[in-house]
mmCIF file with all atom_site columns, C-alpha atoms in Angstrom:
data_model
loop_
_atom_site.group_PDB
_atom_site.id
_atom_site.type_symbol
_atom_site.label_atom_id
_atom_site.label_alt_id
_atom_site.label_comp_id
_atom_site.label_asym_id
_atom_site.label_entity_id
_atom_site.label_seq_id
_atom_site.pdbx_PDB_ins_code
_atom_site.Cartn_x
_atom_site.Cartn_y
_atom_site.Cartn_z
_atom_site.occupancy
_atom_site.B_iso_or_equiv
_atom_site.pdbx_formal_charge
_atom_site.auth_seq_id
_atom_site.auth_comp_id
_atom_site.auth_asym_id
_atom_site.auth_atom_id
_atom_site.pdbx_PDB_model_num
ATOM 1   C CA . UNK A 1 1   ? 13.922 6.214   -15.768 1.00 40.00 ? 1   UNK A CA 1
ATOM 2   C CA . UNK A 1 2   ? 10.945 5.800   -13.507 1.00 45.00 ? 2   UNK A CA 1
ATOM 3   C CA . UNK A 1 3   ? 10.867 3.026   -10.880 1.00 43.00 ? 3   UNK A CA 1
ATOM 4   C CA . UNK A 1 4   ? 8.109  0.440   -11.035 1.00 43.00 ? 4   UNK A CA 1
ATOM 5   C CA . UNK A 1 5   ? 5.286  0.724   -8.495  1.00 42.00 ? 5   UNK A CA 1
ATOM 6   C CA . UNK A 1 6   ? 6.094  -2.689  -7.000  1.00 48.00 ? 6   UNK A CA 1
ATOM 7   C CA . UNK A 1 7   ? 9.650  -1.534  -6.183  1.00 50.00 ? 7   UNK A CA 1
ATOM 8   C CA . UNK A 1 8   ? 8.504  1.351   -3.987  1.00 68.00 ? 8   UNK A CA 1
ATOM 9   C CA . UNK A 1 9   ? 8.757  -0.727  -0.780  1.00 71.00 ? 9   UNK A CA 1
ATOM 10  C CA . UNK A 1 10  ? 11.057 -3.599  0.166   1.00 75.00 ? 10  UNK A CA 1
ATOM 11  C CA . UNK A 1 11  ? 9.721  -7.111  -0.257  1.00 72.00 ? 11  UNK A CA 1
ATOM 12  C CA . UNK A 1 12  ? 10.729 -8.064  3.293   1.00 75.00 ? 12  UNK A CA 1
ATOM 13  C CA . UNK A 1 13  ? 8.554  -5.511  5.134   1.00 73.00 ? 13  UNK A CA 1
ATOM 14  C CA . UNK A 1 14  ? 6.685  -8.194  7.099   1.00 72.00 ? 14  UNK A CA 1
ATOM 15  C CA . UNK A 1 15  ? 9.778  -10.300 7.921   1.00 75.00 ? 15  UNK A CA 1
ATOM 16  C CA . UNK A 1 16  ? 10.843 -10.534 11.591  1.00 80.00 ? 16  UNK A CA 1
ATOM 17  C CA . UNK A 1 17  ? 13.869 -11.559 13.653  1.00 81.00 ? 17  UNK A CA 1
ATOM 18  C CA . UNK A 1 18  ? 17.341 -12.386 12.367  1.00 88.00 ? 18  UNK A CA 1
ATOM 19  C CA . UNK A 1 19  ? 16.091 -12.861 8.819   1.00 84.00 ? 19  UNK A CA 1
ATOM 20  C CA . UNK A 1 20  ? 14.807 -9.259  8.827   1.00 81.00 ? 20  UNK A CA 1
ATOM 21  C CA . UNK A 1 21  ? 18.159 -8.015  10.169  1.00 81.00 ? 21  UNK A CA 1
ATOM 22  C CA . UNK A 1 22  ? 20.028 -9.795  7.355   1.00 86.00 ? 22  UNK A CA 1
ATOM 23  C CA . UNK A 1 23  ? 17.637 -8.332  4.771   1.00 82.00 ? 23  UNK A CA 1
ATOM 24  C CA . UNK A 1 24  ? 18.202 -4.866  6.276   1.00 81.00 ? 24  UNK A CA 1
ATOM 25  C CA . UNK A 1 25  ? 21.990 -5.251  6.141   1.00 84.00 ? 25  UNK A CA 1
ATOM 26  C CA . UNK A 1 26  ? 21.839 -6.400  2.531   1.00 80.00 ? 26  UNK A CA 1
ATOM 27  C CA . UNK A 1 27  ? 19.440 -3.581  1.648   1.00 82.00 ? 27  UNK A CA 1
ATOM 28  C CA . UNK A 1 28  ? 21.774 -0.924  3.071   1.00 80.00 ? 28  UNK A CA 1
ATOM 29  C CA . UNK A 1 29  ? 24.934 -2.292  1.456   1.00 82.00 ? 29  UNK A CA 1
ATOM 30  C CA . UNK A 1 30  ? 23.601 -3.356  -1.971  1.00 80.00 ? 30  UNK A CA 1
ATOM 31  C CA . UNK A 1 31  ? 21.969 -0.471  -3.892  1.00 81.00 ? 31  UNK A CA 1
ATOM 32  C CA . UNK A 1 32  ? 20.618 -2.546  -6.792  1.00 74.00 ? 32  UNK A CA 1
ATOM 33  C CA . UNK A 1 33  ? 17.336 -4.433  -6.943  1.00 76.00 ? 33  UNK A CA 1
ATOM 34  C CA . UNK A 1 34  ? 16.688 -7.574  -8.987  1.00 70.00 ? 34  UNK A CA 1
ATOM 35  C CA . UNK A 1 35  ? 14.142 -5.749  -11.154 1.00 73.00 ? 35  UNK A CA 1
ATOM 36  C CA . UNK A 1 36  ? 16.487 -2.798  -11.651 1.00 68.00 ? 36  UNK A CA 1
ATOM 37  C CA . UNK A 1 37  ? 19.314 -5.140  -12.576 1.00 65.00 ? 37  UNK A CA 1
ATOM 38  C CA . UNK A 1 38  ? 17.208 -6.798  -15.280 1.00 68.00 ? 38  UNK A CA 1
ATOM 39  C CA . UNK A 1 39  ? 16.026 -3.465  -16.717 1.00 69.00 ? 39  UNK A CA 1
ATOM 40  C CA . UNK A 1 40  ? 19.278 -1.481  -16.701 1.00 67.00 ? 40  UNK A CA 1
ATOM 41  C CA . UNK A 1 41  ? 22.120 -3.967  -17.193 1.00 67.00 ? 41  UNK A CA 1
ATOM 42  C CA . UNK A 1 42  ? 24.570 -1.490  -18.750 1.00 68.00 ? 42  UNK A CA 1
ATOM 43  C CA . UNK A 1 43  ? 24.191 1.027   -15.920 1.00 71.00 ? 43  UNK A CA 1
ATOM 44  C CA . UNK A 1 44  ? 24.345 -1.720  -13.307 1.00 70.00 ? 44  UNK A CA 1
ATOM 45  C CA . UNK A 1 45  ? 27.430 -3.294  -14.854 1.00 74.00 ? 45  UNK A CA 1
ATOM 46  C CA . UNK A 1 46  ? 29.179 0.083   -14.870 1.00 77.00 ? 46  UNK A CA 1
ATOM 47  C CA . UNK A 1 47  ? 28.175 0.454   -11.237 1.00 75.00 ? 47  UNK A CA 1
ATOM 48  C CA . UNK A 1 48  ? 29.594 -2.933  -10.358 1.00 77.00 ? 48  UNK A CA 1
ATOM 49  C CA . UNK A 1 49  ? 32.866 -1.910  -11.980 1.00 80.00 ? 49  UNK A CA 1
ATOM 50  C CA . UNK A 1 50  ? 32.758 1.322   -9.992  1.00 77.00 ? 50  UNK A CA 1
ATOM 51  C CA . UNK A 1 51  ? 32.105 -0.638  -6.779  1.00 80.00 ? 51  UNK A CA 1
ATOM 52  C CA . UNK A 1 52  ? 35.152 -2.799  -7.499  1.00 84.00 ? 52  UNK A CA 1
ATOM 53  C CA . UNK A 1 53  ? 37.221 0.347   -8.132  1.00 82.00 ? 53  UNK A CA 1
ATOM 54  C CA . UNK A 1 54  ? 36.121 1.847   -4.802  1.00 80.00 ? 54  UNK A CA 1
ATOM 55  C CA . UNK A 1 55  ? 36.952 -1.421  -3.036  1.00 81.00 ? 55  UNK A CA 1
ATOM 56  C CA . UNK A 1 56  ? 40.396 -1.408  -4.657  1.00 83.00 ? 56  UNK A CA 1
ATOM 57  C CA . UNK A 1 57  ? 40.825 2.206   -3.492  1.00 80.00 ? 57  UNK A CA 1
ATOM 58  C CA . UNK A 1 58  ? 40.080 1.134   0.099   1.00 78.00 ? 58  UNK A CA 1
ATOM 59  C CA . UNK A 1 59  ? 42.543 -1.764  -0.266  1.00 80.00 ? 59  UNK A CA 1
ATOM 60  C CA . UNK A 1 60  ? 45.225 0.593   -1.618  1.00 78.00 ? 60  UNK A CA 1
ATOM 61  C CA . UNK A 1 61  ? 44.590 2.933   1.307   1.00 74.00 ? 61  UNK A CA 1
ATOM 62  C CA . UNK A 1 62  ? 44.956 -0.005  3.695   1.00 74.00 ? 62  UNK A CA 1
ATOM 63  C CA . UNK A 1 63  ? 48.351 -0.730  2.148   1.00 74.00 ? 63  UNK A CA 1
ATOM 64  C CA . UNK A 1 64  ? 49.446 2.889   2.465   1.00 72.00 ? 64  UNK A CA 1
ATOM 65  C CA . UNK A 1 65  ? 49.441 3.466   -1.290  1.00 74.00 ? 65  UNK A CA 1
ATOM 66  C CA . UNK A 1 66  ? 46.512 5.890   -1.462  1.00 72.00 ? 66  UNK A CA 1
ATOM 67  C CA . UNK A 1 67  ? 46.072 9.032   0.600   1.00 73.00 ? 67  UNK A CA 1
ATOM 68  C CA . UNK A 1 68  ? 43.001 9.910   2.600   1.00 72.00 ? 68  UNK A CA 1
ATOM 69  C CA . UNK A 1 69  ? 42.038 12.760  0.245   1.00 74.00 ? 69  UNK A CA 1
ATOM 70  C CA . UNK A 1 70  ? 41.952 10.471  -2.795  1.00 76.00 ? 70  UNK A CA 1
ATOM 71  C CA . UNK A 1 71  ? 39.963 7.929   -0.815  1.00 75.00 ? 71  UNK A CA 1
ATOM 72  C CA . UNK A 1 72  ? 37.409 10.567  0.199   1.00 80.00 ? 72  UNK A CA 1
ATOM 73  C CA . UNK A 1 73  ? 37.087 11.558  -3.477  1.00 81.00 ? 73  UNK A CA 1
ATOM 74  C CA . UNK A 1 74  ? 36.393 7.977   -4.495  1.00 80.00 ? 74  UNK A CA 1
ATOM 75  C CA . UNK A 1 75  ? 33.879 7.592   -1.663  1.00 84.00 ? 75  UNK A CA 1
ATOM 76  C CA . UNK A 1 76  ? 32.058 10.776  -2.691  1.00 86.00 ? 76  UNK A CA 1
ATOM 77  C CA . UNK A 1 77  ? 31.925 9.568   -6.302  1.00 84.00 ? 77  UNK A CA 1
ATOM 78  C CA . UNK A 1 78  ? 30.467 6.250   -5.159  1.00 86.00 ? 78  UNK A CA 1
ATOM 79  C CA . UNK A 1 79  ? 27.880 8.076   -3.044  1.00 90.00 ? 79  UNK A CA 1
ATOM 80  C CA . UNK A 1 80  ? 26.680 10.153  -6.004  1.00 88.00 ? 80  UNK A CA 1
ATOM 81  C CA . UNK A 1 81  ? 26.385 7.016   -8.130  1.00 86.00 ? 81  UNK A CA 1
ATOM 82  C CA . UNK A 1 82  ? 24.525 5.222   -5.319  1.00 88.00 ? 82  UNK A CA 1
ATOM 83  C CA . UNK A 1 83  ? 21.989 8.057   -5.006  1.00 91.00 ? 83  UNK A CA 1
ATOM 84  C CA . UNK A 1 84  ? 21.154 7.786   -8.712  1.00 87.00 ? 84  UNK A CA 1
ATOM 85  C CA . UNK A 1 85  ? 20.855 3.979   -8.592  1.00 86.00 ? 85  UNK A CA 1
ATOM 86  C CA . UNK A 1 86  ? 18.790 3.883   -5.399  1.00 88.00 ? 86  UNK A CA 1
ATOM 87  C CA . UNK A 1 87  ? 16.311 6.402   -6.784  1.00 88.00 ? 87  UNK A CA 1
ATOM 88  C CA . UNK A 1 88  ? 15.741 3.992   -9.677  1.00 85.00 ? 88  UNK A CA 1
ATOM 89  C CA . UNK A 1 89  ? 16.003 0.596   -7.980  1.00 85.00 ? 89  UNK A CA 1
ATOM 90  C CA . UNK A 1 90  ? 15.087 1.098   -4.313  1.00 87.00 ? 90  UNK A CA 1
ATOM 91  C CA . UNK A 1 91  ? 13.157 4.370   -4.139  1.00 90.00 ? 91  UNK A CA 1
ATOM 92  C CA . UNK A 1 92  ? 12.155 4.055   -0.479  1.00 88.00 ? 92  UNK A CA 1
ATOM 93  C CA . UNK A 1 93  ? 13.532 5.001   2.903   1.00 88.00 ? 93  UNK A CA 1
ATOM 94  C CA . UNK A 1 94  ? 12.725 3.942   6.432   1.00 86.00 ? 94  UNK A CA 1
ATOM 95  C CA . UNK A 1 95  ? 10.317 6.162   8.301   1.00 86.00 ? 95  UNK A CA 1
ATOM 96  C CA . UNK A 1 96  ? 10.935 6.145   12.037  1.00 84.00 ? 96  UNK A CA 1
ATOM 97  C CA . UNK A 1 97  ? 13.482 4.234   14.157  1.00 84.00 ? 97  UNK A CA 1
ATOM 98  C CA . UNK A 1 98  ? 15.887 1.780   12.536  1.00 76.00 ? 98  UNK A CA 1
ATOM 99  C CA . UNK A 1 99  ? 14.252 -1.201  14.230  1.00 77.00 ? 99  UNK A CA 1
ATOM 100 C CA . UNK A 1 100 ? 10.826 -0.266  12.852  1.00 79.00 ? 100 UNK A CA 1
ATOM 101 C CA . UNK A 1 101 ? 9.130  -1.688  9.778   1.00 80.00 ? 101 UNK A CA 1
ATOM 102 C CA . UNK A 1 102 ? 7.670  1.502   8.284   1.00 85.00 ? 102 UNK A CA 1
ATOM 103 C CA . UNK A 1 103 ? 8.912  2.591   4.876   1.00 87.00 ? 103 UNK A CA 1
ATOM 104 C CA . UNK A 1 104 ? 7.853  5.356   2.552   1.00 90.00 ? 104 UNK A CA 1
ATOM 105 C CA . UNK A 1 105 ? 8.686  6.457   -0.981  1.00 92.00 ? 105 UNK A CA 1
ATOM 106 C CA . UNK A 1 106 ? 11.803 8.631   -1.040  1.00 91.00 ? 106 UNK A CA 1
ATOM 107 C CA . UNK A 1 107 ? 12.123 11.996  -2.712  1.00 93.00 ? 107 UNK A CA 1
ATOM 108 C CA . UNK A 1 108 ? 15.445 13.181  -4.104  1.00 94.00 ? 108 UNK A CA 1
ATOM 109 C CA . UNK A 1 109 ? 16.449 15.021  -0.936  1.00 95.00 ? 109 UNK A CA 1
ATOM 110 C CA . UNK A 1 110 ? 15.406 12.046  1.225   1.00 94.00 ? 110 UNK A CA 1
ATOM 111 C CA . UNK A 1 111 ? 17.669 9.764   -0.800  1.00 94.00 ? 111 UNK A CA 1
ATOM 112 C CA . UNK A 1 112 ? 20.561 12.235  -0.832  1.00 95.00 ? 112 UNK A CA 1
ATOM 113 C CA . UNK A 1 113 ? 20.424 12.541  2.964   1.00 94.00 ? 113 UNK A CA 1
ATOM 114 C CA . UNK A 1 114 ? 20.031 8.787   3.481   1.00 92.00 ? 114 UNK A CA 1
ATOM 115 C CA . UNK A 1 115 ? 22.914 7.756   1.202   1.00 94.00 ? 115 UNK A CA 1
ATOM 116 C CA . UNK A 1 116 ? 25.327 10.473  2.324   1.00 94.00 ? 116 UNK A CA 1
ATOM 117 C CA . UNK A 1 117 ? 24.678 9.823   6.030   1.00 93.00 ? 117 UNK A CA 1
ATOM 118 C CA . UNK A 1 118 ? 24.914 6.037   5.601   1.00 92.00 ? 118 UNK A CA 1
ATOM 119 C CA . UNK A 1 119 ? 28.142 6.334   3.632   1.00 92.00 ? 119 UNK A CA 1
ATOM 120 C CA . UNK A 1 120 ? 29.521 8.850   6.129   1.00 92.00 ? 120 UNK A CA 1
ATOM 121 C CA . UNK A 1 121 ? 29.036 6.296   8.905   1.00 92.00 ? 121 UNK A CA 1
ATOM 122 C CA . UNK A 1 122 ? 30.510 3.443   6.864   1.00 91.00 ? 122 UNK A CA 1
ATOM 123 C CA . UNK A 1 123 ? 33.436 5.600   5.727   1.00 87.00 ? 123 UNK A CA 1
ATOM 124 C CA . UNK A 1 124 ? 34.134 6.814   9.268   1.00 90.00 ? 124 UNK A CA 1
ATOM 125 C CA . UNK A 1 125 ? 34.105 3.232   10.534  1.00 91.00 ? 125 UNK A CA 1
ATOM 126 C CA . UNK A 1 126 ? 36.523 2.153   7.789   1.00 85.00 ? 126 UNK A CA 1
ATOM 127 C CA . UNK A 1 127 ? 38.794 5.185   8.363   1.00 83.00 ? 127 UNK A CA 1
ATOM 128 C CA . UNK A 1 128 ? 38.908 4.609   12.132  1.00 88.00 ? 128 UNK A CA 1
ATOM 129 C CA . UNK A 1 129 ? 39.593 0.906   11.658  1.00 89.00 ? 129 UNK A CA 1
ATOM 130 C CA . UNK A 1 130 ? 42.383 1.473   9.110   1.00 80.00 ? 130 UNK A CA 1
ATOM 131 C CA . UNK A 1 131 ? 43.880 4.303   11.193  1.00 82.00 ? 131 UNK A CA 1
ATOM 132 C CA . UNK A 1 132 ? 43.873 2.241   14.411  1.00 87.00 ? 132 UNK A CA 1
ATOM 133 C CA . UNK A 1 133 ? 45.554 -0.630  12.592  1.00 84.00 ? 133 UNK A CA 1
ATOM 134 C CA . UNK A 1 134 ? 48.183 1.847   11.264  1.00 80.00 ? 134 UNK A CA 1
ATOM 135 C CA . UNK A 1 135 ? 47.185 0.974   7.720   1.00 73.00 ? 135 UNK A CA 1
ATOM 136 C CA . UNK A 1 136 ? 46.035 4.432   6.587   1.00 69.00 ? 136 UNK A CA 1
ATOM 137 C CA . UNK A 1 137 ? 48.759 6.976   5.916   1.00 64.00 ? 137 UNK A CA 1
ATOM 138 C CA . UNK A 1 138 ? 47.677 10.498  6.840   1.00 61.00 ? 138 UNK A CA 1
ATOM 139 C CA . UNK A 1 139 ? 49.519 13.074  4.734   1.00 57.00 ? 139 UNK A CA 1
ATOM 140 C CA . UNK A 1 140 ? 50.232 16.365  6.484   1.00 51.00 ? 140 UNK A CA 1
#
């Protein structure tokens, strides 16, 4: 499935200030685009179900009912799914510093690196938070 030419760059490229920051946050956390959603409803719906399953896995981990290894497995599975979806729906990455407004079309390796690094940071933040709140049970 090839992405449409108009989906190669985000629609908010020229936006500034707080509105731009909110668009950026949404863009990093939500891998689907409106156009991609309309074109690939079955894949997107499966992805939404997968996102709910990953969220439930994090909630189970927070309640001490899921070990860290299982959680990492779920997170890796989500990352692989997100790479596939982003290549179809949002096939661009930022070029330069995070506060910049330069984007470019992403190749496969660009997207793999972007998604895995982003999810590594998010996962580390969630792990540290759950661990510091004594909600994540580390199995030895």
